[in-house]
Tab-separated table of C-alpha atoms in Angstrom:
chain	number	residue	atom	x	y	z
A	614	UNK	CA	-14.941	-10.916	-27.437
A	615	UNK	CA	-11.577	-9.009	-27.148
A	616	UNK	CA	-9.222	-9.437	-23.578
A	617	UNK	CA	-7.711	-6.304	-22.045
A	618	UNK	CA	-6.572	-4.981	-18.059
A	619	UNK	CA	-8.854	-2.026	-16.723
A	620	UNK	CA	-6.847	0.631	-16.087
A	621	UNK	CA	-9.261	3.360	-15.090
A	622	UNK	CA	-12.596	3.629	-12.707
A	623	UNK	CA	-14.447	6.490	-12.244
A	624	UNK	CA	-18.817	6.836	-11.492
A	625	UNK	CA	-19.280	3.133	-12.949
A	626	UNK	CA	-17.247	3.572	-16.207
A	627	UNK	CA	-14.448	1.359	-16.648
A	628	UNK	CA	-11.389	2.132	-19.196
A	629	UNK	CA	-9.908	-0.792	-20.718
A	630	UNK	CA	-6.492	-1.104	-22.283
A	631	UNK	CA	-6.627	-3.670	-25.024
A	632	UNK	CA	-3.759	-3.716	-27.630
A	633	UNK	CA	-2.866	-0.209	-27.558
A	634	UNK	CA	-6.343	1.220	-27.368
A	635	UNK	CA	-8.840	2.296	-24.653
A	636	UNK	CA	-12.438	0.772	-24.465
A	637	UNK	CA	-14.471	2.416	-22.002
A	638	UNK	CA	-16.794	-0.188	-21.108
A	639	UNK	CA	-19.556	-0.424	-18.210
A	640	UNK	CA	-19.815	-3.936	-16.599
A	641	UNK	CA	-23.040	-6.217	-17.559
A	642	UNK	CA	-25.734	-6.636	-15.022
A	643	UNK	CA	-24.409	-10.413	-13.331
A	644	UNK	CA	-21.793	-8.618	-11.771
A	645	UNK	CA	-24.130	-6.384	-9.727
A	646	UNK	CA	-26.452	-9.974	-9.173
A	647	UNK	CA	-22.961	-11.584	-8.097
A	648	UNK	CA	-22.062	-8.572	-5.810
A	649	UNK	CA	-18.831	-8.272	-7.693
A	650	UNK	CA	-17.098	-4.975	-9.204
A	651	UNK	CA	-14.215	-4.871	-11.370
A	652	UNK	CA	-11.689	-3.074	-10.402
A	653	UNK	CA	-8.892	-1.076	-12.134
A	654	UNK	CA	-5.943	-3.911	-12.745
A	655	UNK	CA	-8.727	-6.509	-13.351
A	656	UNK	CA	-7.589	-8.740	-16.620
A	657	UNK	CA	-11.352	-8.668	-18.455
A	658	UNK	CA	-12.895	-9.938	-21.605
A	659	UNK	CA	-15.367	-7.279	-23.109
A	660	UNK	CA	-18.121	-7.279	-25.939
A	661	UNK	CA	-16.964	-3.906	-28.012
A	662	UNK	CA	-20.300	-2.272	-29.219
A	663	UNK	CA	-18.107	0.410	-31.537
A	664	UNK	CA	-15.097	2.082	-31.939
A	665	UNK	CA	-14.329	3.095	-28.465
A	666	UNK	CA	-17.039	1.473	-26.313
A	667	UNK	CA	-18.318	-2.200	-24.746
A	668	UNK	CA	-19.289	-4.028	-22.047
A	669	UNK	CA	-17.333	-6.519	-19.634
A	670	UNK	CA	-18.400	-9.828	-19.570
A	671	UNK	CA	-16.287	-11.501	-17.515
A	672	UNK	CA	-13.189	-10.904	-14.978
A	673	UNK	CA	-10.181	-13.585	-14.692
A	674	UNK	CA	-9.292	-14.917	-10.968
A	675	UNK	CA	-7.454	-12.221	-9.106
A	676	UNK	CA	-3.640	-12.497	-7.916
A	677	UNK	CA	-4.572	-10.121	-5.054
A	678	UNK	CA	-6.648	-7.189	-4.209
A	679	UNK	CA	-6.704	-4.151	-1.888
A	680	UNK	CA	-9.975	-2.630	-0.818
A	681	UNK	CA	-8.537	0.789	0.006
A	682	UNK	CA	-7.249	1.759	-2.511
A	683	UNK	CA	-9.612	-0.351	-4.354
A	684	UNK	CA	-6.840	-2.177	-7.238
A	685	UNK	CA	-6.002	-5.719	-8.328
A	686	UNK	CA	-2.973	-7.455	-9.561
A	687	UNK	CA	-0.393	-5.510	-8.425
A	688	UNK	CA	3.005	-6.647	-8.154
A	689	UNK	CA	4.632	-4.458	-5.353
A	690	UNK	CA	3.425	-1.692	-3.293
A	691	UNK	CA	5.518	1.696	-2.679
A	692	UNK	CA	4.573	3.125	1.077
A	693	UNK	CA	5.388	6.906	1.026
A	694	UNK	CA	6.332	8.231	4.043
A	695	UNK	CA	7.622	11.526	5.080
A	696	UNK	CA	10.591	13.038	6.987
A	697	UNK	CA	8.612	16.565	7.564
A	698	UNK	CA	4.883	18.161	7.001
A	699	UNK	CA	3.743	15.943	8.064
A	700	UNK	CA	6.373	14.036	10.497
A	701	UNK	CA	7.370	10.906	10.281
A	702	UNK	CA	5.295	8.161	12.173
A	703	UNK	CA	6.528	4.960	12.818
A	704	UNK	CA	3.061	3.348	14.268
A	705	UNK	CA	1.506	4.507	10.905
A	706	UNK	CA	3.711	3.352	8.840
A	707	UNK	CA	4.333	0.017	10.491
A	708	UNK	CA	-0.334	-0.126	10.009
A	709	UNK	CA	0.543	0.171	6.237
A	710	UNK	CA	3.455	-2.219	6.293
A	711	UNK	CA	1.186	-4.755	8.064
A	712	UNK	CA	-1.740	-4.390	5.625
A	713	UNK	CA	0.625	-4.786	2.679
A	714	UNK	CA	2.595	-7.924	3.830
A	715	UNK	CA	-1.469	-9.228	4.755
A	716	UNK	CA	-1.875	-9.307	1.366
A	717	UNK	CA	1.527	-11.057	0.186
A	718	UNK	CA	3.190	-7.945	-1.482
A	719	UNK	CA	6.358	-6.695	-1.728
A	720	UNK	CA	6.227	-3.372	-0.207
A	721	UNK	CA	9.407	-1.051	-0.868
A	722	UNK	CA	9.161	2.242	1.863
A	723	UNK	CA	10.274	5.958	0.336
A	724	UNK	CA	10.322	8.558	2.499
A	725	UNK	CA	10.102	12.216	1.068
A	726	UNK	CA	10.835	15.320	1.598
A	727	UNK	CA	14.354	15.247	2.021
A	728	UNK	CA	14.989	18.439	1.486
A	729	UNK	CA	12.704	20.105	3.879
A	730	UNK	CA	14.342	18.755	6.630
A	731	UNK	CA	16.917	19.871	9.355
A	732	UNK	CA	19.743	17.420	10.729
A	733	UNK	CA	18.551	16.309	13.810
A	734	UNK	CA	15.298	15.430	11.710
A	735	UNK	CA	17.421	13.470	9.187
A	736	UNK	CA	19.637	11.702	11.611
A	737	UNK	CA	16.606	10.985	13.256
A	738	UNK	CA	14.970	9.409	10.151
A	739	UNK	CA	18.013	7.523	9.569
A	740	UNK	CA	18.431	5.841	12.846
A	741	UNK	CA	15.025	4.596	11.702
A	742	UNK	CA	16.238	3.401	8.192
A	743	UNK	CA	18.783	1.136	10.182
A	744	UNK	CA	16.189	-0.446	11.692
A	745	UNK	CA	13.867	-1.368	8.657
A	746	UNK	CA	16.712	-2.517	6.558
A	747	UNK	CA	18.259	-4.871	9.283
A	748	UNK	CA	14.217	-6.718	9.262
A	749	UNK	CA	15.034	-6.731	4.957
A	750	UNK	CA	13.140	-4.195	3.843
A	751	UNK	CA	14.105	-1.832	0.876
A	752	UNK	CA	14.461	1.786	2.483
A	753	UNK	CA	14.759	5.038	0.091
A	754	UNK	CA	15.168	8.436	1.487
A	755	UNK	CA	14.396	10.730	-1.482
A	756	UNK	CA	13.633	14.130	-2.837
A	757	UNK	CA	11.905	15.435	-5.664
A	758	UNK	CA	14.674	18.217	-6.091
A	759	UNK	CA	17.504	15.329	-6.825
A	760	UNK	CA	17.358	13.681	-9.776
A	761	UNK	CA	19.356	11.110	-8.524
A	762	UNK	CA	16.601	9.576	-6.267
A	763	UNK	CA	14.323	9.743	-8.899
A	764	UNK	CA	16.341	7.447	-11.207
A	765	UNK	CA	16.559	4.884	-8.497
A	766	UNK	CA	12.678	5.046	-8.438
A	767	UNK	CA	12.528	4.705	-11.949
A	768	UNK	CA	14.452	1.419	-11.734
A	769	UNK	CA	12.305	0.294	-8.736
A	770	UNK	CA	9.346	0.477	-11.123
A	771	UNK	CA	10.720	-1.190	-13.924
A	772	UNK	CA	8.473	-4.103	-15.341
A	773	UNK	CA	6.129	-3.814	-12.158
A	774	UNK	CA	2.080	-3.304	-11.377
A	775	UNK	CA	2.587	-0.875	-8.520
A	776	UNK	CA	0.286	0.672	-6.044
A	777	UNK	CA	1.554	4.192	-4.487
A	778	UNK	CA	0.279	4.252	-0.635
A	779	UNK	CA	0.052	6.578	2.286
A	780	UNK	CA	-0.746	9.450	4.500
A	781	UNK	CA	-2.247	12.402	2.264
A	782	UNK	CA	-0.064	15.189	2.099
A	783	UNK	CA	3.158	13.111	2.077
A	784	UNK	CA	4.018	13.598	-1.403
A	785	UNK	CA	2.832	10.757	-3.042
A	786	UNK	CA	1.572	12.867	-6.495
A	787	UNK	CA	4.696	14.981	-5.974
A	788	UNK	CA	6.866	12.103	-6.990
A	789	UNK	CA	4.584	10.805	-9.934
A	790	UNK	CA	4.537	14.132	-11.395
A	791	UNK	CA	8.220	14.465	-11.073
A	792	UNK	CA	8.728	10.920	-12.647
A	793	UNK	CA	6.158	12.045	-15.240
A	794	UNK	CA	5.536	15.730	-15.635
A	795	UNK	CA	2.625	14.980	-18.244
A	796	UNK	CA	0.409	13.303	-15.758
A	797	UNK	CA	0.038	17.181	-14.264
A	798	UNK	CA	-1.320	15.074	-10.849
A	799	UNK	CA	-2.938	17.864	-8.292
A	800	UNK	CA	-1.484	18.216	-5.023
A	801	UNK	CA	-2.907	19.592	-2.169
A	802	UNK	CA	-0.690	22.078	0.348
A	803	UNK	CA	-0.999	20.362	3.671
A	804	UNK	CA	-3.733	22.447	6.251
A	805	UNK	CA	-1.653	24.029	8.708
A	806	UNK	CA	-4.662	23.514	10.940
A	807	UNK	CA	-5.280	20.241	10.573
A	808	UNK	CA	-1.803	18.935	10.144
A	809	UNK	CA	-2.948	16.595	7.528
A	810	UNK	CA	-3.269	16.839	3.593
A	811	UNK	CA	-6.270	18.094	1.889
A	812	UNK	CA	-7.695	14.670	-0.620
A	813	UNK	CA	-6.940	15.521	-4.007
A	814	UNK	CA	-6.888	12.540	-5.699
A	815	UNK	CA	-10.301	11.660	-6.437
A	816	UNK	CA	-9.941	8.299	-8.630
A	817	UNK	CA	-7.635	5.037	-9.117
A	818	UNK	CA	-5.781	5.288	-12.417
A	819	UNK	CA	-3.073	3.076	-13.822
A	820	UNK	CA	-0.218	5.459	-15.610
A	821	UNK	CA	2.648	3.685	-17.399
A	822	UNK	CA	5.963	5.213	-16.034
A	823	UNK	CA	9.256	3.890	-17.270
A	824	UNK	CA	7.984	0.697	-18.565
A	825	UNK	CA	5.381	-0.185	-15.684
A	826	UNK	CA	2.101	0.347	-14.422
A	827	UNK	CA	1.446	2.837	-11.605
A	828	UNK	CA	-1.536	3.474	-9.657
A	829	UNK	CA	-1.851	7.014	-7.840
A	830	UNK	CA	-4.550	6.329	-5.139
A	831	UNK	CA	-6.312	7.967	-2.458
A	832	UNK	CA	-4.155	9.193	0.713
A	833	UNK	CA	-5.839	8.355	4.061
A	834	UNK	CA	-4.623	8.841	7.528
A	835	UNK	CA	-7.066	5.955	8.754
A	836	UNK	CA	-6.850	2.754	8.550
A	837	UNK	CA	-8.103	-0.363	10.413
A	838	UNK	CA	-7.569	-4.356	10.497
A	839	UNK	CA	-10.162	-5.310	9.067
A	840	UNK	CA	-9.482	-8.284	6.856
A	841	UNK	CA	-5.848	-9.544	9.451
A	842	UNK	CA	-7.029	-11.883	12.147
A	843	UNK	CA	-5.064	-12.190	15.205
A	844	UNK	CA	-2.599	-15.147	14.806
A	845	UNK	CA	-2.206	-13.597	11.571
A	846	UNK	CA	-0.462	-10.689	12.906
A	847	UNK	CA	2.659	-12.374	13.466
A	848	UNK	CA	3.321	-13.372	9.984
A	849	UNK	CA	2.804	-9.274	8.939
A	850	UNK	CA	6.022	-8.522	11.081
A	851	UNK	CA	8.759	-10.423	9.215
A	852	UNK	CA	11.259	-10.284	12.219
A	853	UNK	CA	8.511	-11.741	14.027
A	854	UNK	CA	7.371	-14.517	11.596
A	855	UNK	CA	11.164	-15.509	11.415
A	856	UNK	CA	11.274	-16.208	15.322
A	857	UNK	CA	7.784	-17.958	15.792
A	858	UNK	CA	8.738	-21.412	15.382
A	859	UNK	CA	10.702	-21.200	18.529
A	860	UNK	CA	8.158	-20.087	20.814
A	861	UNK	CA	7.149	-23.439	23.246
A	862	UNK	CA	3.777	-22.875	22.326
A	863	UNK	CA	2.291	-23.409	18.899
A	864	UNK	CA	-0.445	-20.888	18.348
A	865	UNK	CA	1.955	-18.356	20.416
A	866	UNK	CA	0.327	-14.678	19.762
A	867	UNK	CA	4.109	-13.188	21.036
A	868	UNK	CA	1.929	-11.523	24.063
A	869	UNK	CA	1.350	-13.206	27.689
A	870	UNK	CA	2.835	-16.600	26.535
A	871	UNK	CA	5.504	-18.028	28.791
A	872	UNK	CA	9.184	-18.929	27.120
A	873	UNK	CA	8.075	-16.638	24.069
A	874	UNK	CA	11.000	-16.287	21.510
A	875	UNK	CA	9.537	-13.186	20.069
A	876	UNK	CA	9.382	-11.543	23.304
A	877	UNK	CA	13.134	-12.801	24.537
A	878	UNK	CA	14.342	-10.850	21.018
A	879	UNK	CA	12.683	-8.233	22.196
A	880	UNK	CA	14.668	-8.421	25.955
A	881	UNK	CA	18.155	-9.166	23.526
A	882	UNK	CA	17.376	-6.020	21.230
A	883	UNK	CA	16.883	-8.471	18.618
A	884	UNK	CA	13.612	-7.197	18.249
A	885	UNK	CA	13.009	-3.443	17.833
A	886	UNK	CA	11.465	-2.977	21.167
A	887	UNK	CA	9.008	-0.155	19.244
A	888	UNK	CA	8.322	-2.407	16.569
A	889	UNK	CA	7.121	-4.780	19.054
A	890	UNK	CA	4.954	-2.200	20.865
A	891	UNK	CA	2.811	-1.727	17.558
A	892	UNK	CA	2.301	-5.273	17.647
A	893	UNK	CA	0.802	-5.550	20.841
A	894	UNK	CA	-1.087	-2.738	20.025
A	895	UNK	CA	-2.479	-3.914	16.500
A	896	UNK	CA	-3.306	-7.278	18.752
A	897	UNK	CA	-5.093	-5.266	20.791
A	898	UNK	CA	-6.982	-3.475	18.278
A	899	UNK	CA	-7.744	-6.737	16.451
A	900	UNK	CA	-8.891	-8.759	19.625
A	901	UNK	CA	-11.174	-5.758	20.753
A	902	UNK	CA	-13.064	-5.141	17.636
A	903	UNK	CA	-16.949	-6.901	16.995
A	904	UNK	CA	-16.864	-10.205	15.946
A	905	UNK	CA	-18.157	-10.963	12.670
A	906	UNK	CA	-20.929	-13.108	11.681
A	907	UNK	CA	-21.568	-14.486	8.167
């Protein structure tokens, strides 16, 4: 039995890396019985039946997962953003900040297309930046035509498992294929009519880019709270989470609660009062969806 990481899916096939070489394996039948599927970052052991083929046995305990993309073990999580084509959304991505701090990852926020974009776009974009980097996040504004910004990426991905995430069309394959011109990643021109990018990556991969592991992964312009429950939501929105324990009530969901220190950061533009907005929304959206039943 050899170890290895899975560093490709595709149509039931899995491609694992095991001391320099690639094993493409299919799982064994228990996994199906168990109702689990391995997933590209999984650490396996495999049977190899030859030279460049075998079958997983068995898939160590998990660090963390994301369903969509569907990838394990990652380290950090890059949230591409854009200034222009499409324009930048706040609401969308404050949904992917929230499902990335759900999951206890570090998520780092690049926002492209530089380049394409007029002054009042970019002062725009940068009032924004002010506002994410005062909550602690890590904020790059960046360009594939500089190769400036693409060194600082480089160093961002240094020694780290990370998963590339959002909107299609915002130039998340763009920047890989800059990084790495050999990957040769197809991107899709954005549909003027339906202001949104065409899906052109079609599987999860894992690509090793200046010593690290990067997965390019499927854009989507949906996504839903699925797996955050709503006194959860709190601890998603850092600047939130930080004020909590001061609220008079424990169990405080930051909404119709009297003496509410979320909500008086808000009133002392403490709190960006947009930021706080999404919140109520995303509460919304989480308190009005089906309940489930096991």
């Amino acid at each position: 039995m050899q170890e290895g990481r899975i560093v490709r899916a595709l149509s039931g096939f899995y491609d694992v890396k095991s001391e320099g070489q690639i094993f493409t394996c299919r799982g064994r039948g228990v996994f199906r019985k168990q109702k689990i599927t391995p997933l590209v970052g999984d650490f396996v052991h495999f049977d190899q039946t030859n030279e460049q083929e075998g079958y997983i046995i068995k898939i160590e305990p998990r660090t963390n997962e994301l369903i969509r993309p569907p990838i394990a073990n990652i380290t950090q999580a890059i949230i591409v953003t854009s200034v222009v084509e499409p324009d930048f959304s706040t609401i969308l991505l404050d949904r992917f900040l929230v499902l990335i701090e759900a999951k206890q990852l570090k998520p780092i926020i690049l926002i492209s297309k530089k380049d394409l974009a007029n002054e009042d776009q970019l002062n725009r974009v940068k009032e924004y930046i002010n506002i994410y980097e005062k909550i602690g996040y890590t904020v790059k504004l960046v360009s594939t035509k500089e190769r400036e910004n693409l060194s600082i990426l480089q160093e961002i991905l240094l020694d780290q498992v990370t998963v590339f995430a959002g909107q299609s069309g915002v130039g998340k394959s763009s920047l890989l294929n800059a990084l790495k011109p050999s990957l040769l990643i197809k991107t899709g021109e954005i549909s003027k009519s339906l202001g949104r990018g065409k899906h052109t990556t079609r599987h999860v991969e894992l690509v090793e880019i200046n010593g690290g592991l990067v997965a390019d992964t499927p854009g989507f312009s949906s996504l839903d709270f699925k797996e955050v429950e709503a006194n959860e939501l709190g601890m998603c929105f850092p600047e939130i989470e930080t004020r909590a324990p001061m609220c008079q009530f424990r169990g405080c969901l930051h909404d119709k609660e009297p003496k509410c220190a979320v909500k008086q950061a808000v009133e002392d533009e403490g709190i960006s009062n947009e930021r706080y907005k999404h919140y109520i929304n995303f509460l919304k959206e989480i308190q009005s969806r089906k309940p489930r039943y096991s």
